[in-house]
Amino acid sequence: MFKKLLFFGMVLAMMSCEKESLTETTSNSNLTQSSLLTGLLKRIAQNPTAFDNVLDGCSGFSVVLPVTVTVNGTTLTVASESDFQTVQNIKNAYPNDNDEVFFTYPIQLRLKNHQLVSVGSYNQFEDLYEDYSSDDLSEIRCVNMQFPITINTYNTANQQTQAYTLTNDASLYQFLASLTPNLQYSLSYPLTVTDANNNPQTITSNVGFESLIDANLSQCDVPVGNTPLSFTTLLTDNIWYVSSYIDDDGDDETDDFEEYTFDFLSNFDIQVFEGSLFANGSWNYYTSGNIQKLNLNFSNSNLQDLDQDWTIVEYSSGVIRLRYIDSDNDVEYLVLRKL
């Protein structure tokens, strides 16, 4: 069995770091490993892995081009992304073939953390596929950071502060992946990012950063061969739990819902379980302009914070991200994950 590779590159080797006397900021301005923005930043900084799924079918790594592949008996060299459509066209030519892509080995794969992995056989590829396959939300390619950036950290365990200057996506991803529960960090604003139209945008706050990312998600390129998911089918075919809930004060209140699972029925009812049936509710999906909405209502007051007309920010086969903005422009976030 090809052993799962462990990434052991030293994060600090990729950063310039110096001790500073920093003032501890408030909890609202500090970020942690579980913060919404941390997850979004990791998706910006990661090596893109879903864009080439027409080749490898896996969003946990990408294939380093060029490669030679055989698809339904046709052998060709894939030298760039422009060749992905040729692969998809071969897959689409006949309805009853298996459409599996076979690589001519050896090949190289690049993981989300930018690490290169050499693969010499089909069995090794299959082992890596099993290890790294996921249904998480994919990379964000339509927003790009302009480096260098400065990040300040505060360790709540020993009250130590530190500043890091990060110079590329790989160092940012590795910093975020190395966060521990007792480590808080803050971004040094202003920051400059490039949006989906390749225009530079100046960011001055965490909220502004989250808003810009969300506003650009709908403009991200759709990978070749990607079949759009039906939201209502996704919702009703699975059982869900709350993996994140951030209230309108910016506080993480996920623990309030950790015992509950949610079953969305096709008749627009919701059954909520905490072991046995705990509460009932109702849901409704609709669109307002080009915005997808999910309205939730529950019978139990313990779930009243979820009674909102949520905007569907994005979703994958295993995750649904929702946002609600009230009349005072306060923002709530809800993330549902498939059980």
XYZ file of C-alpha atoms in Angstrom:
339
model
C 0.000 0.000 0.000
C 1.375 3.360 -0.990
C 1.704 5.220 2.291
C -0.089 8.473 2.700
C 2.460 11.252 2.346
C 2.946 13.572 5.283
C 3.826 17.161 4.634
C 6.741 18.062 6.859
C 8.148 21.201 5.216
C 9.008 23.825 7.791
C 6.630 26.763 7.677
C 9.120 29.154 9.181
C 11.658 28.416 6.446
C 9.306 30.078 3.972
C 8.673 33.194 6.078
C 10.754 36.082 7.258
C 9.947 36.431 10.951
C 10.815 38.856 13.682
C 9.727 39.416 17.264
C 7.779 42.569 17.905
C 6.050 44.177 20.860
C 2.464 44.046 19.644
C -0.677 45.252 21.329
C -3.259 42.521 21.726
C -6.291 43.433 19.662
C -9.890 42.661 20.563
C -11.313 39.215 19.957
C -13.519 40.589 17.173
C -10.503 41.668 15.110
C -8.457 38.544 15.758
C -8.816 35.437 13.601
C -8.380 31.787 14.547
C -8.055 28.452 12.772
C -11.856 28.105 12.785
C -12.692 31.605 11.507
C -14.674 31.907 8.303
C -12.050 34.173 6.752
C -9.322 31.648 7.568
C -11.112 29.039 5.470
C -11.598 31.486 2.611
C -7.944 32.543 2.722
C -6.795 28.924 2.607
C -8.896 28.399 -0.527
C -7.306 31.472 -2.133
C -3.768 30.461 -1.151
C -3.978 26.731 -1.864
C -2.698 25.106 -5.014
C -5.757 24.862 -7.305
C -6.956 21.254 -7.350
C -10.506 21.198 -8.754
C -9.832 22.983 -12.038
C -8.376 19.815 -13.632
C -10.973 17.309 -12.404
C -11.732 16.413 -16.015
C -8.350 14.625 -15.836
C -7.983 13.255 -12.302
C -11.512 13.432 -10.843
C -10.052 14.549 -7.515
C -10.220 17.917 -5.761
C -7.440 16.997 -3.352
C -4.581 17.405 -5.826
C -3.812 18.560 -9.358
C -1.814 16.902 -12.124
C 1.364 18.669 -13.217
C 1.237 19.265 -16.973
C 2.173 18.109 -19.547
C 0.904 14.541 -19.228
C -0.013 11.834 -21.700
C -3.432 10.285 -21.181
C -5.622 7.664 -22.800
C -9.368 8.327 -22.813
C -11.770 5.790 -24.321
C -8.981 4.393 -26.497
C -7.658 7.767 -27.649
C -4.163 8.787 -26.536
C -3.201 12.462 -26.398
C -0.854 14.856 -24.656
C -2.430 17.421 -22.348
C -0.028 20.343 -22.318
C -2.209 23.113 -20.872
C -5.683 23.915 -19.590
C -6.770 24.632 -23.154
C -6.542 20.871 -23.816
C -9.065 20.017 -21.075
C -11.963 20.603 -23.452
C -10.487 18.066 -25.885
C -10.529 15.466 -23.096
C -14.126 16.360 -22.276
C -15.116 16.128 -25.942
C -13.729 12.586 -26.100
C -15.700 11.701 -22.986
C -18.852 13.141 -24.548
C -18.460 11.322 -27.878
C -20.177 8.119 -26.787
C -22.833 7.757 -24.075
C -22.047 4.195 -22.948
C -18.268 4.237 -22.354
C -16.618 4.528 -18.942
C -14.827 7.847 -19.599
C -11.928 6.938 -17.298
C -8.667 8.795 -17.880
C -5.529 6.609 -17.796
C -2.187 8.351 -17.309
C 1.119 7.314 -18.810
C 3.356 7.056 -15.736
C 5.393 8.473 -14.102
C 3.481 11.684 -13.399
C 3.644 14.367 -10.724
C 0.799 15.594 -8.538
C 0.663 18.836 -6.586
C -1.235 18.836 -3.286
C -3.260 21.709 -1.837
C -0.251 22.722 0.261
C 1.809 23.062 -2.958
C 3.891 19.937 -2.230
C 4.918 17.888 -5.257
C 4.382 14.111 -5.204
C 5.858 11.722 -7.760
C 3.576 8.868 -8.805
C 4.945 5.878 -10.673
C 1.962 3.581 -11.094
C -1.810 3.323 -11.290
C -1.938 1.709 -7.831
C -0.059 4.630 -6.273
C -2.428 7.074 -7.957
C -5.469 5.192 -6.647
C -4.088 5.220 -3.098
C -3.545 8.981 -3.270
C -7.007 9.441 -4.747
C -8.500 7.586 -1.788
C -6.443 9.591 0.707
C -7.142 13.045 -0.681
C -10.643 12.879 -2.163
C -13.136 15.196 -0.506
C -16.369 17.036 -1.179
C -15.251 20.311 0.396
C -15.638 23.655 -1.303
C -12.943 24.074 -3.935
C -10.207 26.641 -4.480
C -10.962 30.294 -5.118
C -9.040 31.196 -8.281
C -10.819 34.459 -9.039
C -9.357 36.394 -6.085
C -5.597 36.757 -5.723
C -3.477 38.256 -2.971
C -0.751 40.755 -3.732
C 2.340 39.950 -1.676
C 4.147 40.566 0.591
C 1.655 40.693 3.450
C 2.216 40.977 7.188
C 0.460 38.806 9.781
C 0.646 39.402 13.543
C 0.053 36.519 15.931
C -0.852 36.260 19.596
C -0.495 33.019 21.552
C -3.114 32.911 24.310
C -1.239 30.130 26.133
C 2.049 31.974 26.685
C 1.009 35.535 25.702
C 3.771 35.668 23.100
C 3.433 37.890 20.028
C 5.124 37.478 16.689
C 5.030 39.053 13.236
C 5.418 37.226 9.928
C 6.027 38.584 6.471
C 4.616 36.191 3.875
C 5.760 36.405 0.285
C 3.618 33.931 -1.694
C 0.549 31.698 -1.670
C 2.489 28.662 -0.457
C 3.769 30.422 2.660
C 0.297 31.839 3.415
C -1.357 28.436 3.046
C 1.221 26.753 5.249
C 0.874 29.432 7.916
C -2.907 28.979 7.991
C -2.637 25.175 7.973
C -0.236 25.316 10.951
C -2.576 27.328 13.205
C -3.272 25.827 16.623
C -6.319 26.428 18.869
C -4.414 28.833 21.117
C -2.985 30.933 18.263
C -4.806 34.059 17.141
C -3.705 36.215 14.231
C -4.560 39.463 12.500
C -3.930 40.689 8.979
C -2.077 43.962 8.605
C -4.366 46.221 6.584
C -4.654 47.739 4.056
C -4.203 44.803 1.687
C -4.448 44.731 -2.084
C -6.156 41.851 -3.872
C -7.048 41.282 -7.507
C -10.702 40.516 -8.189
C -12.357 38.308 -10.813
C -12.037 41.085 -13.410
C -8.312 41.399 -12.690
C -8.839 44.770 -11.023
C -6.849 45.628 -7.871
C -8.998 46.238 -4.806
C -7.883 47.744 -1.500
C -9.126 45.872 1.585
C -9.184 47.509 5.012
C -11.039 45.036 7.270
C -11.950 41.380 7.794
C -15.583 42.098 6.945
C -14.587 43.910 3.778
C -12.360 41.004 2.774
C -15.135 38.450 3.308
C -17.586 40.605 1.343
C -15.228 40.980 -1.613
C -14.559 37.244 -1.755
C -18.263 36.385 -1.607
C -19.083 38.976 -4.284
C -16.560 37.413 -6.660
C -17.373 33.730 -6.135
C -20.091 33.713 -8.796
C -17.534 34.942 -11.337
C -14.995 32.197 -10.716
C -14.343 29.941 -13.697
C -16.393 26.746 -13.776
C -14.074 23.744 -14.343
C -14.423 21.984 -17.703
C -16.855 19.098 -17.451
C -18.334 20.283 -14.153
C -22.025 19.413 -13.928
C -23.993 21.989 -11.919
C -25.546 20.517 -8.794
C -29.272 20.867 -8.191
C -29.462 22.666 -4.850
C -32.829 21.245 -3.826
C -31.772 17.698 -4.740
C -28.547 18.142 -2.784
C -30.448 19.514 0.197
C -33.109 16.789 0.349
C -30.871 13.824 -0.488
C -28.623 14.270 2.555
C -28.656 14.783 6.323
C -26.940 17.984 7.480
C -25.406 19.462 10.604
C -24.222 22.969 11.507
C -20.448 23.102 11.091
C -20.291 26.858 11.649
C -22.610 29.608 12.843
C -21.327 33.167 13.297
C -23.883 35.558 14.785
C -24.421 39.209 13.909
C -21.897 40.296 16.559
C -19.205 38.202 14.910
C -19.251 35.612 17.713
C -18.846 31.912 16.974
C -21.984 30.234 18.326
C -21.541 26.896 16.543
C -21.623 24.988 19.839
C -25.282 25.955 20.287
C -26.201 23.594 17.460
C -23.589 20.844 17.700
C -26.050 18.166 18.863
C -28.565 18.643 16.052
C -28.958 17.048 12.626
C -31.305 18.381 9.963
C -33.341 16.355 7.478
C -34.840 18.510 4.710
C -37.853 16.704 3.251
C -39.093 17.094 -0.310
C -42.460 18.395 0.998
C -40.570 21.446 2.435
C -40.682 20.185 6.028
C -37.570 19.930 8.188
C -37.052 17.331 10.875
C -34.422 18.180 13.494
C -32.947 15.371 15.580
C -31.008 15.327 18.819
C -30.952 11.560 19.150
C -34.736 11.367 18.718
C -36.966 13.884 16.967
C -36.292 17.275 18.565
C -38.141 19.852 16.462
C -39.901 20.475 13.188
C -39.490 23.261 10.713
C -40.013 24.329 7.141
C -37.795 25.425 4.273
C -38.249 27.190 0.971
C -35.847 27.686 -1.924
C -36.293 30.531 -4.382
C -34.339 33.001 -6.481
C -34.389 36.794 -6.320
C -32.820 38.100 -9.493
C -29.692 35.970 -9.803
C -29.449 35.418 -6.033
C -30.386 32.010 -4.607
C -32.204 32.079 -1.274
C -33.019 29.503 1.415
C -35.708 30.460 3.932
C -35.654 28.524 7.216
C -38.258 28.433 10.024
C -38.239 26.214 13.113
C -40.786 25.395 15.820
C -38.306 25.334 18.711
C -36.971 28.560 20.227
C -33.509 26.970 20.589
C -33.226 27.209 16.811
C -34.588 30.726 16.416
C -31.202 32.129 15.352
C -31.477 29.996 12.213
C -34.906 31.446 11.343
C -33.689 33.642 8.514
C -34.044 34.276 4.811
C -30.520 33.129 3.976
C -28.588 33.968 0.831
C -26.900 30.884 -0.638
C -23.297 32.015 -1.095
C -21.961 28.729 -2.512
C -22.286 24.993 -2.179
C -20.618 21.720 -3.134
C -21.675 18.099 -2.811
C -20.885 18.216 0.915
C -21.026 21.841 2.099
C -23.542 24.709 1.947
C -22.497 28.286 2.854
C -25.244 30.764 3.771
C -25.217 34.457 4.695
C -27.821 36.827 6.144
C -27.485 40.635 6.303
C -29.961 42.477 8.519
C -31.286 46.035 8.221
C -28.297 47.348 10.210
C -25.894 45.638 7.794
C -24.844 43.150 10.477
C -23.869 39.820 8.937
C -24.574 36.262 10.076
C -22.976 33.184 8.525
C -24.245 29.621 8.563
C -22.387 26.631 7.165
C -24.124 23.274 6.781
C -22.072 20.146 6.209
C -23.271 16.763 5.012
C -23.346 14.100 7.712
